[in-house]
Short mmCIF file of C-alpha atoms in Angstrom, two decimals:
data_model
loop_
_atom_site.label_atom_id
_atom_site.label_comp_id
_atom_site.label_asym_id
_atom_site.label_seq_id
_atom_site.Cartn_x
_atom_site.Cartn_y
_atom_site.Cartn_z
CA MET G 897 24.21 57.57 121.29
CA THR G 898 20.28 57.77 121.27
CA LEU G 899 18.95 59.17 118.12
CA THR G 900 15.76 60.50 119.55
CA LYS G 901 17.56 62.32 122.24
CA ASN G 902 19.50 64.45 119.76
CA LEU G 903 16.72 65.15 117.29
CA GLY G 904 14.95 67.86 119.18
CA ILE G 905 17.15 70.69 118.32
CA TYR G 906 17.20 69.87 114.68
CA GLN G 907 13.50 69.56 114.43
CA GLN G 908 13.02 72.78 116.24
CA ALA G 909 15.33 74.38 113.76
CA GLY G 910 12.87 73.36 110.94
CA ALA G 911 14.93 70.56 109.18
CA PRO G 912 12.47 68.83 107.11
CA ASN G 913 11.95 65.03 107.88
CA ALA G 914 15.21 65.05 110.08
CA SER G 915 14.12 62.22 112.05
CA SER G 916 13.31 59.97 109.04
CA LEU G 917 16.51 61.02 107.27
CA ILE G 918 18.65 60.03 110.33
CA GLU G 919 16.76 56.81 111.12
CA GLU G 920 17.13 55.71 107.28
CA HIS G 921 20.92 56.62 107.13
CA ALA G 922 22.13 55.57 110.44
CA PRO G 923 23.58 52.33 108.98
CA LEU G 924 25.71 54.61 106.65
CA VAL G 925 27.62 55.71 109.80
CA LYS G 926 28.65 52.25 110.78
CA LYS G 927 29.43 51.38 107.12
CA ILE G 928 31.97 54.40 106.79
CA ALA G 929 33.41 53.68 110.38
CA LEU G 930 34.10 50.12 109.50
CA HIS G 931 35.68 51.09 106.22
CA LEU G 932 38.02 53.54 107.89
CA MET G 933 38.69 51.14 110.83
CA ALA G 934 40.29 48.68 108.30
CA ARG G 935 42.98 51.32 107.71
CA LEU G 936 43.42 52.57 111.20
CA PRO G 937 45.69 51.40 114.22
CA ALA G 938 44.08 49.43 116.96
CA SER G 939 44.15 52.49 119.22
CA VAL G 940 41.25 54.08 117.15
CA GLN G 941 38.03 52.75 118.62
CA LEU G 942 34.95 52.02 116.42
CA GLU G 943 32.58 53.48 119.05
CA ASP G 944 34.46 56.72 119.03
CA LEU G 945 34.33 56.96 115.23
CA MET G 946 30.60 56.18 115.17
CA GLN G 947 29.86 58.78 117.80
CA ALA G 948 31.58 61.44 115.58
CA GLY G 949 29.95 60.25 112.62
CA MET G 950 26.43 60.36 114.08
CA ILE G 951 27.22 63.99 114.88
CA GLY G 952 28.13 64.48 111.22
CA LEU G 953 24.75 62.78 110.24
CA LEU G 954 22.75 64.86 112.65
CA GLU G 955 24.48 68.09 111.14
CA ALA G 956 23.76 66.85 107.73
CA ALA G 957 20.03 66.34 108.51
CA GLN G 958 19.85 69.88 109.77
CA ARG G 959 21.69 71.60 106.95
CA TYR G 960 20.55 69.54 103.91
CA ALA G 961 18.63 71.33 101.31
CA ALA G 962 16.88 69.03 98.63
CA GLY G 963 17.30 70.17 94.97
CA LYS G 964 20.83 71.56 95.42
CA GLY G 965 22.30 68.88 93.24
CA ALA G 966 23.34 66.10 95.65
CA THR G 967 21.39 63.43 97.27
CA PHE G 968 21.10 63.31 101.00
CA GLU G 969 23.04 60.13 101.08
CA THR G 970 25.96 61.67 99.15
CA TYR G 971 25.77 64.90 101.31
CA ALA G 972 25.59 63.03 104.53
CA GLY G 973 28.50 60.69 103.53
CA ILE G 974 30.71 63.62 103.17
CA ARG G 975 29.67 65.23 106.56
CA ILE G 976 30.00 61.71 108.43
CA ARG G 977 33.34 61.05 106.98
CA GLY G 978 34.71 64.54 107.56
CA ALA G 979 33.47 64.23 111.22
CA MET G 980 35.33 61.01 111.68
CA VAL G 981 38.47 62.24 110.21
CA ASP G 982 38.33 65.26 112.39
CA GLU G 983 38.01 63.04 115.35
CA ILE G 984 41.00 60.90 114.27
CA ARG G 985 43.08 64.11 113.70
CA LYS G 986 42.27 65.32 117.17
CA GLY G 987 43.78 62.02 118.64
CA ASP G 988 47.24 63.09 117.12
CA TRP G 989 48.32 59.43 117.13
CA VAL G 990 50.78 59.78 114.23
CA PRO G 991 54.45 60.47 115.27
CA ARG G 992 55.98 63.55 113.63
CA SER G 993 58.64 61.23 112.24
CA VAL G 994 55.98 59.41 110.02
CA HIS G 995 54.83 62.82 108.50
CA ARG G 996 58.58 63.66 107.84
CA ASN G 997 59.30 60.35 106.19
CA ALA G 998 56.15 60.76 104.01
CA ARG G 999 57.32 64.03 102.90
CA ARG G 1000 60.77 62.72 102.08
CA ILE G 1001 59.34 59.82 100.09
CA SER G 1002 56.95 62.17 98.14
CA ALA G 1003 59.85 64.46 97.28
CA ALA G 1004 62.07 61.59 96.24
CA ILE G 1005 59.49 60.12 93.94
CA LYS G 1006 59.07 63.48 92.34
CA THR G 1007 62.85 63.95 92.00
CA VAL G 1008 63.24 60.63 90.24
CA GLU G 1009 60.21 61.28 87.80
CA ASP G 1010 61.43 64.78 87.02
CA ARG G 1011 64.99 63.36 86.34
CA THR G 1012 63.77 60.31 84.27
CA GLY G 1013 60.57 61.51 82.77
CA ARG G 1014 58.80 58.43 83.58
CA GLU G 1015 57.33 56.54 86.63
CA ALA G 1016 59.73 56.10 89.54
CA GLN G 1017 60.37 52.48 90.51
CA ASP G 1018 60.68 51.41 94.01
CA ALA G 1019 64.48 50.51 93.74
CA GLU G 1020 65.13 53.99 92.28
CA VAL G 1021 63.20 55.82 95.03
CA ALA G 1022 65.01 53.70 97.63
CA GLU G 1023 68.33 54.62 96.12
CA GLU G 1024 67.41 58.36 95.90
CA LEU G 1025 66.61 58.12 99.71
CA GLY G 1026 69.79 56.21 100.31
CA VAL G 1027 68.17 53.36 101.97
CA GLU G 1028 67.59 49.61 101.20
CA LEU G 1029 64.68 48.57 99.37
CA SER G 1030 63.16 46.67 102.45
CA GLU G 1031 63.62 49.89 104.49
CA TYR G 1032 61.72 51.86 101.83
CA HIS G 1033 58.92 49.28 101.86
CA SER G 1034 58.89 49.62 105.76
CA SER G 1035 58.74 53.45 105.43
CA LEU G 1036 55.95 53.12 102.97
CA ALA G 1037 53.80 50.99 105.47
CA ASP G 1038 54.58 53.58 108.19
CA ALA G 1039 53.54 56.38 105.86
CA ASN G 1040 50.41 54.72 104.94
CA SER G 1041 49.30 54.83 108.64
CA GLY G 1042 49.92 58.44 108.82
CA ARG G 1043 48.71 59.42 105.24
CA LEU G 1044 45.56 57.32 105.07
CA PHE G 1045 43.62 60.27 104.04
CA SER G 1046 46.05 61.52 101.46
CA LEU G 1047 43.75 61.36 98.37
CA ASP G 1048 40.80 62.74 100.59
CA GLU G 1049 42.94 65.66 101.54
CA LEU G 1050 43.87 66.38 98.05
CA ASN G 1051 40.22 66.41 96.99
CA GLU G 1052 39.41 68.62 100.12
CA SER G 1053 42.13 71.07 99.18
CA GLY G 1054 40.54 71.73 95.64
CA GLU G 1055 36.94 70.92 96.35
CA LEU G 1056 34.84 73.07 98.66
CA PRO G 1057 32.14 71.51 100.67
CA ILE G 1058 28.74 71.59 98.99
CA GLU G 1059 27.13 74.28 101.38
CA GLU G 1060 30.21 76.54 100.99
CA GLN G 1061 30.05 76.19 97.14
CA GLU G 1062 26.46 77.47 97.38
CA ALA G 1063 27.21 80.36 99.68
CA SER G 1064 30.46 81.41 98.05
CA ASP G 1065 30.40 84.95 96.42
CA ASN G 1066 33.90 84.54 94.83
CA PRO G 1067 33.39 83.53 91.09
CA LEU G 1068 37.03 82.25 91.15
CA ASP G 1069 36.31 79.54 93.73
CA GLY G 1070 34.55 77.33 91.14
CA ILE G 1071 37.25 77.80 88.60
CA SER G 1072 39.89 76.93 91.11
CA ALA G 1073 37.96 73.84 92.31
CA GLY G 1074 37.35 72.70 88.80
CA ALA G 1075 40.89 73.13 87.66
CA PHE G 1076 42.14 71.11 90.57
CA GLN G 1077 39.77 68.34 90.09
CA ARG G 1078 40.99 68.22 86.49
CA SER G 1079 44.49 68.06 87.47
CA LEU G 1080 43.87 65.40 90.08
CA ALA G 1081 42.05 63.41 87.72
CA GLU G 1082 44.81 63.67 85.13
CA ALA G 1083 47.29 62.67 87.74
CA ILE G 1084 45.25 59.59 88.82
CA GLU G 1085 44.93 58.49 85.29
CA ALA G 1086 48.80 58.66 84.75
CA LEU G 1087 49.49 56.43 87.77
CA PRO G 1088 50.98 53.03 87.14
CA GLU G 1089 48.16 50.58 86.49
CA LYS G 1090 48.48 48.70 89.68
CA GLU G 1091 48.32 52.02 91.82
CA LYS G 1092 45.45 53.18 89.95
CA LEU G 1093 43.68 49.89 90.33
CA VAL G 1094 44.27 49.86 94.19
CA LEU G 1095 42.84 53.46 94.46
CA SER G 1096 39.87 52.48 92.40
CA LEU G 1097 38.99 49.28 94.56
CA TYR G 1098 39.76 51.29 97.67
CA TYR G 1099 37.93 54.67 97.19
CA GLN G 1100 35.14 53.76 94.66
CA GLU G 1101 34.55 50.11 95.18
CA GLU G 1102 35.32 50.61 99.10
CA LEU G 1103 37.11 47.30 99.45
CA ASN G 1104 39.50 47.11 102.52
CA LEU G 1105 43.15 46.24 102.15
CA LYS G 1106 42.69 42.51 102.74
CA GLU G 1107 39.99 42.31 100.06
CA ILE G 1108 42.06 44.26 97.52
CA GLY G 1109 44.89 41.80 98.37
CA ALA G 1110 42.64 38.92 97.50
CA VAL G 1111 41.77 40.48 94.15
CA LEU G 1112 45.30 41.23 93.18
CA GLY G 1113 46.75 38.10 94.70
CA VAL G 1114 49.21 39.95 96.83
CA SER G 1115 49.73 40.38 100.72
CA GLU G 1116 47.64 42.97 102.65
CA SER G 1117 50.99 44.63 103.47
CA ARG G 1118 51.87 44.90 99.83
CA VAL G 1119 48.40 46.65 99.02
CA SER G 1120 49.23 48.97 101.86
CA GLN G 1121 52.62 49.84 100.25
CA ILE G 1122 50.91 50.25 96.96
CA HIS G 1123 48.31 52.52 98.25
CA SER G 1124 50.76 54.58 100.14
CA GLN G 1125 53.03 55.03 97.19
CA ALA G 1126 50.19 56.07 95.00
CA ALA G 1127 49.06 58.82 97.38
CA LEU G 1128 52.63 60.00 97.95
CA ARG G 1129 53.10 59.91 94.04
CA LEU G 1130 50.07 62.11 93.59
CA ARG G 1131 51.26 64.47 96.32
CA GLY G 1132 54.57 64.97 94.62
CA ARG G 1133 53.14 65.40 91.26
CA LEU G 1134 50.54 67.87 92.42
CA SER G 1135 52.81 69.74 94.80
CA ASP G 1136 53.34 72.73 92.33
CA TRP G 1137 49.73 72.73 91.32
CA ARG G 1138 48.89 76.23 92.85
CA GLU G 1139 51.89 77.89 91.17
CA ASN G 1140 50.97 76.22 87.76
CA GLY G 1141 47.42 77.04 88.16
CA ASP G 1142 47.92 80.57 89.04
CA SER G 1143 50.40 81.16 86.20
#
């Protein structure tokens, strides 16, 4: 994709310094694409992600308003990543059975934790599902391929995009988003230490699964299992957030 070919419409729309913003932050598109590629099946092409991400960057340059509380890099990163995720979802490459298994695992984790009042262990979840431990770990790996964006989706469900927050006339929107963010932060803090560390290295430090495995001294597949279990554990713990939040 040629940058200059796509800049005309945005410059005509009056976006300040759109060209310089895009040229300066174009490497961010590849960085985010490569980070996502480390978690995606081979059927997803880097070029497709970068093309979608560049569209997100172009839109960010058009819509960004300085002085609204977020740097352009932060704002653009949100739109770039969102555009890439939308492109992946359009591909519909995840079998329905994977989504069903993910829901079953999440429900089983919640059932065990509600019953015991503590963190569910792998063997307990496997027993709840009525499968062998090895089969449970295999299901976690499959679920990870279909729920790579679990944590991001949790954030998106409680946190409005920047421009929507600014335009919203509903005073309850901010309260709802703030309450969800607090609940999510508390749920993450209550995760088992290894799961919390994996999420931190993955989302904050932006390490890929192989790099996290090197840090923890475990295989890449084991990191994938831990990441998946953390996301599904959060999903189960936050499943009744709306009811609790509205009460």
